[in-house]
XYZ file of C-alpha atoms in Angstrom:
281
model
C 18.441 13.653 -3.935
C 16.334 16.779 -2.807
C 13.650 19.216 -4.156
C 10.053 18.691 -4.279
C 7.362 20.564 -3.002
C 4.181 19.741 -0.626
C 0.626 20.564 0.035
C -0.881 19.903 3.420
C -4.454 18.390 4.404
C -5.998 21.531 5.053
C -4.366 23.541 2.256
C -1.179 25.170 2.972
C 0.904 24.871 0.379
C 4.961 24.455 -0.154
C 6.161 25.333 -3.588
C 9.509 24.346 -4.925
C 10.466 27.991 -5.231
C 8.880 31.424 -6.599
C 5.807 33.144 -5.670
C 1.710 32.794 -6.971
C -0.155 29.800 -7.366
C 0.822 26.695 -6.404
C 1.003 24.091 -9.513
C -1.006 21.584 -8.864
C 1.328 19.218 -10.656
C 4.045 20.417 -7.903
C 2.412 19.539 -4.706
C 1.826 16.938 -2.483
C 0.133 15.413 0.277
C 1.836 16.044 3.567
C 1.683 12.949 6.008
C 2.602 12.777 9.411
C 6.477 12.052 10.844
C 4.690 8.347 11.956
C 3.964 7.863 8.636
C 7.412 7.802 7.311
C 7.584 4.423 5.879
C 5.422 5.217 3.339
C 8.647 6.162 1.688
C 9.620 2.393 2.118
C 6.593 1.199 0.467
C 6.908 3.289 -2.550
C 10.329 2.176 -3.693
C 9.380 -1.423 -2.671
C 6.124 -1.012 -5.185
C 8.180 0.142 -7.895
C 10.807 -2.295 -7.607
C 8.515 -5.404 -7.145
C 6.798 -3.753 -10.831
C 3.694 -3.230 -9.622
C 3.622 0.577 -10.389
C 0.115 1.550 -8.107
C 1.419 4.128 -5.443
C 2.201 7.295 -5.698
C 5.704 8.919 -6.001
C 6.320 10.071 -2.220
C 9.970 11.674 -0.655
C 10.829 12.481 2.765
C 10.912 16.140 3.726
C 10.823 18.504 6.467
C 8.980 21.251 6.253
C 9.551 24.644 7.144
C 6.184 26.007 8.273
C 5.430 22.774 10.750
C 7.145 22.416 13.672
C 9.486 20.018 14.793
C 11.809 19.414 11.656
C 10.871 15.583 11.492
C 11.180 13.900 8.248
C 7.197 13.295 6.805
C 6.449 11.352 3.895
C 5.219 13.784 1.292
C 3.161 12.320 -1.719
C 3.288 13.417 -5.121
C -0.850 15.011 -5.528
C -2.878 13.342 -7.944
C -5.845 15.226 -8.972
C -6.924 12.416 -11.164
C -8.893 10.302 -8.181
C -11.919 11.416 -6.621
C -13.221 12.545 -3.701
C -13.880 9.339 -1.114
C -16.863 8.569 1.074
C -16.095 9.537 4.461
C -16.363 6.021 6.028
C -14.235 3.761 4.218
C -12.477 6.532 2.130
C -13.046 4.188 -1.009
C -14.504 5.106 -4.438
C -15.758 1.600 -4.300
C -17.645 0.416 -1.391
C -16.823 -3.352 -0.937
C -17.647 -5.710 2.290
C -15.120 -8.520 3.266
C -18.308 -11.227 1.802
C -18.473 -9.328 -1.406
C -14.815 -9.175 -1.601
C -14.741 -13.082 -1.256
C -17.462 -13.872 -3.525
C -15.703 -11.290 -6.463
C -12.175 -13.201 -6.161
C -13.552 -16.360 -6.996
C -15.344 -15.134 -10.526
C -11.959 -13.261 -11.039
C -13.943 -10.301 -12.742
C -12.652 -8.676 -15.949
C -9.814 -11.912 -16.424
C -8.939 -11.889 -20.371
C -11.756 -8.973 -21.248
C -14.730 -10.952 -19.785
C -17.833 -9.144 -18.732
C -19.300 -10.215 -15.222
C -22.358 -11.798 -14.557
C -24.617 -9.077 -12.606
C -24.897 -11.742 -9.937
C -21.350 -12.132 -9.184
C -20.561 -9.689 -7.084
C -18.282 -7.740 -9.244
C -16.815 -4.371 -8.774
C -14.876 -3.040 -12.080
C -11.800 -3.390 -10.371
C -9.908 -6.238 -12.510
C -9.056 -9.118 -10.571
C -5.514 -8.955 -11.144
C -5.258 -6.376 -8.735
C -6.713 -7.258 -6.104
C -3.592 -10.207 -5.974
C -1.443 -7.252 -6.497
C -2.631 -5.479 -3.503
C -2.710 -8.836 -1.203
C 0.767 -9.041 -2.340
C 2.014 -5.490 -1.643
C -0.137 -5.889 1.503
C 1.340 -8.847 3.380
C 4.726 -7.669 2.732
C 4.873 -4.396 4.543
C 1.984 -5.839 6.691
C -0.458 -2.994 5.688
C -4.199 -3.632 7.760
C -6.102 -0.771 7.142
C -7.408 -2.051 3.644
C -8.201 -5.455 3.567
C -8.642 -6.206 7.475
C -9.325 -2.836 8.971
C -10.198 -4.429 11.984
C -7.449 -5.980 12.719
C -9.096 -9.332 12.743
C -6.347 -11.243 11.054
C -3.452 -10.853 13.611
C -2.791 -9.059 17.574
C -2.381 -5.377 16.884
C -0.789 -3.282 19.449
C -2.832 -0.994 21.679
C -1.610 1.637 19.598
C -2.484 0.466 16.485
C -5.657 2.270 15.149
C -8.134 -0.162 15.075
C -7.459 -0.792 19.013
C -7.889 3.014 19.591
C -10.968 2.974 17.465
C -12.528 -0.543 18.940
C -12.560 -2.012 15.806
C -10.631 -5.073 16.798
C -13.561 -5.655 19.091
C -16.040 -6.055 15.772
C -14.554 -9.404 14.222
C -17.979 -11.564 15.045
C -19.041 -10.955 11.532
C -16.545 -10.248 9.543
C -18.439 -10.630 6.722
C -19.534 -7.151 7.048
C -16.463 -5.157 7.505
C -16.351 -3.019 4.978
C -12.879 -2.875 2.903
C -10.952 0.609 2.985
C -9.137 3.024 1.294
C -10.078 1.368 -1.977
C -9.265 3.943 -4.552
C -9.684 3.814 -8.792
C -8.877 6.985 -10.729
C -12.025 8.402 -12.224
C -10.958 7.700 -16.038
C -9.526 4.210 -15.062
C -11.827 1.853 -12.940
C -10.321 -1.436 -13.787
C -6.825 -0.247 -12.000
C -6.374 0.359 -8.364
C -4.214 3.578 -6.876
C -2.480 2.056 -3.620
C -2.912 5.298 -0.877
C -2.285 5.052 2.834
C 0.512 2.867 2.689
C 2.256 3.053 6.588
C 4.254 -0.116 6.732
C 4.543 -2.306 9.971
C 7.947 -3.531 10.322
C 8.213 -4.621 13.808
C 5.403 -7.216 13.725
C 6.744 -10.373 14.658
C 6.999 -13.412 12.388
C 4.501 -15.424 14.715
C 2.094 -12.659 14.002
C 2.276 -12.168 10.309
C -1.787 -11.075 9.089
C -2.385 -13.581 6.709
C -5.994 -12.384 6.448
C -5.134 -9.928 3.425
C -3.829 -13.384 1.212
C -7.032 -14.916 1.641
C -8.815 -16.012 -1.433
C -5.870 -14.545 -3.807
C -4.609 -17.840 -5.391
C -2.465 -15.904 -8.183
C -0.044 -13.662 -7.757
C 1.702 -11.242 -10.170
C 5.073 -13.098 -12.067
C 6.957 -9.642 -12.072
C 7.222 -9.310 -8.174
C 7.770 -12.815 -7.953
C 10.481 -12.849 -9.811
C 11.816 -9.910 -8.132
C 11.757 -11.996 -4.802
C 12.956 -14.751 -6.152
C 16.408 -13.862 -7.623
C 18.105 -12.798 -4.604
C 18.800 -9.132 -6.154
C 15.411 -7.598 -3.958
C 18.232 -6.193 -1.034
C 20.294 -4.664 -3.686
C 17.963 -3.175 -5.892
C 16.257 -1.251 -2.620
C 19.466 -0.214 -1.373
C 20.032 1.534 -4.715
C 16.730 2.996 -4.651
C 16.562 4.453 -1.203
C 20.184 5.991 -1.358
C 18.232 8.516 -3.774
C 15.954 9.662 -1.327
C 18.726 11.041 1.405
C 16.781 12.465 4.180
C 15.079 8.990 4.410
C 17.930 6.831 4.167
C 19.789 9.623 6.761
C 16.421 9.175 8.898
C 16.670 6.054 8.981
C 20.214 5.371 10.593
C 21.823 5.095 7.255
C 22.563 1.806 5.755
C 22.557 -0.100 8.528
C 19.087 1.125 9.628
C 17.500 0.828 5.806
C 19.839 -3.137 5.710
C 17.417 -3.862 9.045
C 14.223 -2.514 7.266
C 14.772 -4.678 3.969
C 16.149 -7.694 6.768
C 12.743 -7.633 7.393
C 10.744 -7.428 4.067
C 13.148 -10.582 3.003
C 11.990 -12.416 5.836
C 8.492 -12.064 4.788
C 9.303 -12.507 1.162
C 10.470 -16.190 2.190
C 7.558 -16.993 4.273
C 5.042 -15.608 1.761
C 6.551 -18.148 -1.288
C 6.809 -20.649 0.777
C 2.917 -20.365 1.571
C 2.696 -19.490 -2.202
C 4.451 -22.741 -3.312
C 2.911 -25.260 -0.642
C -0.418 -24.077 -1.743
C 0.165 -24.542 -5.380
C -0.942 -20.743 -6.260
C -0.562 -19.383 -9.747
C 2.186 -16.946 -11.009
C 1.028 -15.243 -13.601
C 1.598 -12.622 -15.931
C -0.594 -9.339 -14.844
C 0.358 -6.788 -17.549
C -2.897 -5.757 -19.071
């Protein structure tokens, strides 16, 4: 519980002790004290076996002010640089997106047709993401607009007007849609502030649709009743978030939540008749 290192947006640099050049293996993205529940989402992802964040710890740092805890994340200088409107190394739009899910690109080694709309993203991972997505409520990737639900007026696609383009949805771009440069077919999960105070009558569906498989590994996970424990066990390792968050009793409210949403999503899973599969390749 403890150490690390980070490396903010514009450069500066915490090291986990000694002097010179910062090892790029040793730093990390810093994000803001708002974004803490990143830290949430990256436990969840690793528990559920989907494995596509990256490793982020709460930590305050010494050289900003204001000694909040900030969700610092592990920097990968394996993805790419992003195009500075949908920060994605693929550029998808919401019909595209729709069209590719129902060819289910790259399933057991197949090639796509050239006419099918498909990215090299594998299909598998876009139910991975949907999953992941609807969980911790997470809008900024598959329904940037906020089309799919009533955001808050401080929610970023209010402040932005972006909940006022949902006429066409068919051309809202996706975002932060991010592949590693030596491996297309997989997707890195970035960005990943959680909402956990959106209400149950105001879940965003919009991020399931056209999934109609999901992974069997998280399903399981949800399924067997040990979800609670197993996130209690992993947060207690990272102790300035668990401590930030009220202790147990503030993390047992957090994962209250996620359970919640666990039941509603397999029950819309089950009525529906969706796939579980195994997504292992």
């Amino acid at each position: 519980r403890g150490g690390g290192a980070a490396r903010g947006r514009g450069g500066a640099a915490a090291r986990g002790g000694g002097g010179g050049t910062a090892d790029p293996q040793r730093c990390g993205l810093i994000r803001t004290p708002a974004d803490i529940s990143e830290v949430f989402a990256f436990h969840l992802d690793r528990i559920l076996g989907l494995n596509r964040t990256l490793p982020t710890v709460a930590r305050t740092i010494a050289f900003i002010r204001g000694g909040l805890p900030r969700p610092v994340v592990l920097w990968d200088a394996s993805l790419p640089m992003t195009d500075n409107v949908t920060h994605s190394t693929v550029r998808l739009n919401w019909k595209s997106y729709q069209e590719s899910l129902k060819q289910k690109c790259w399933v057991h080694g197949k090639v796509p047709k050239s006419d099918w709309s498909c990215s090299e993203i594998h299909h598998h991972e876009w139910c991975k993401l949907a999953l992941f997505d609807f969980l911790l409520q997470i809008y900024n990737r598959l329904d940037r607009n906020c089309c799919g639900f009533r955001p808050r007026k401080e929610d970023f696609c209010v402040q932005t007007g972006l909940k006022l383009k949902c006429d066409n949805q068919d051309s809202i771009d996706l975002a932060h849609i991010i592949q590693r440069a030596q491996d297309r077919r997989h997707l890195v999960f970035i960005d990943n502030k959680a909402y956990f105070d959106r209400s149950e009558d105001n879940l965003n569906f919009k991020v399931l649709e056209g999934i109609t498989e999901f992974p069997e590994s998280a399903i399981s996970v949800l399924k067997n009743g040990h979800l609670r424990e197993r996130l209690l066990q992993s947060l207690f390792l990272d102790e300035l978030f668990w401590e930030s968050q009220g202790g147990r009793k503030g993390i047992e409210k957090l994962i209250d939540v996620i359970e919640r949403r666990a039941t509603i999503f397999l029950t819309y899973v089950n009525a529906r008749g969706f796939k579980v599969l195994r997504m292992n390749e």
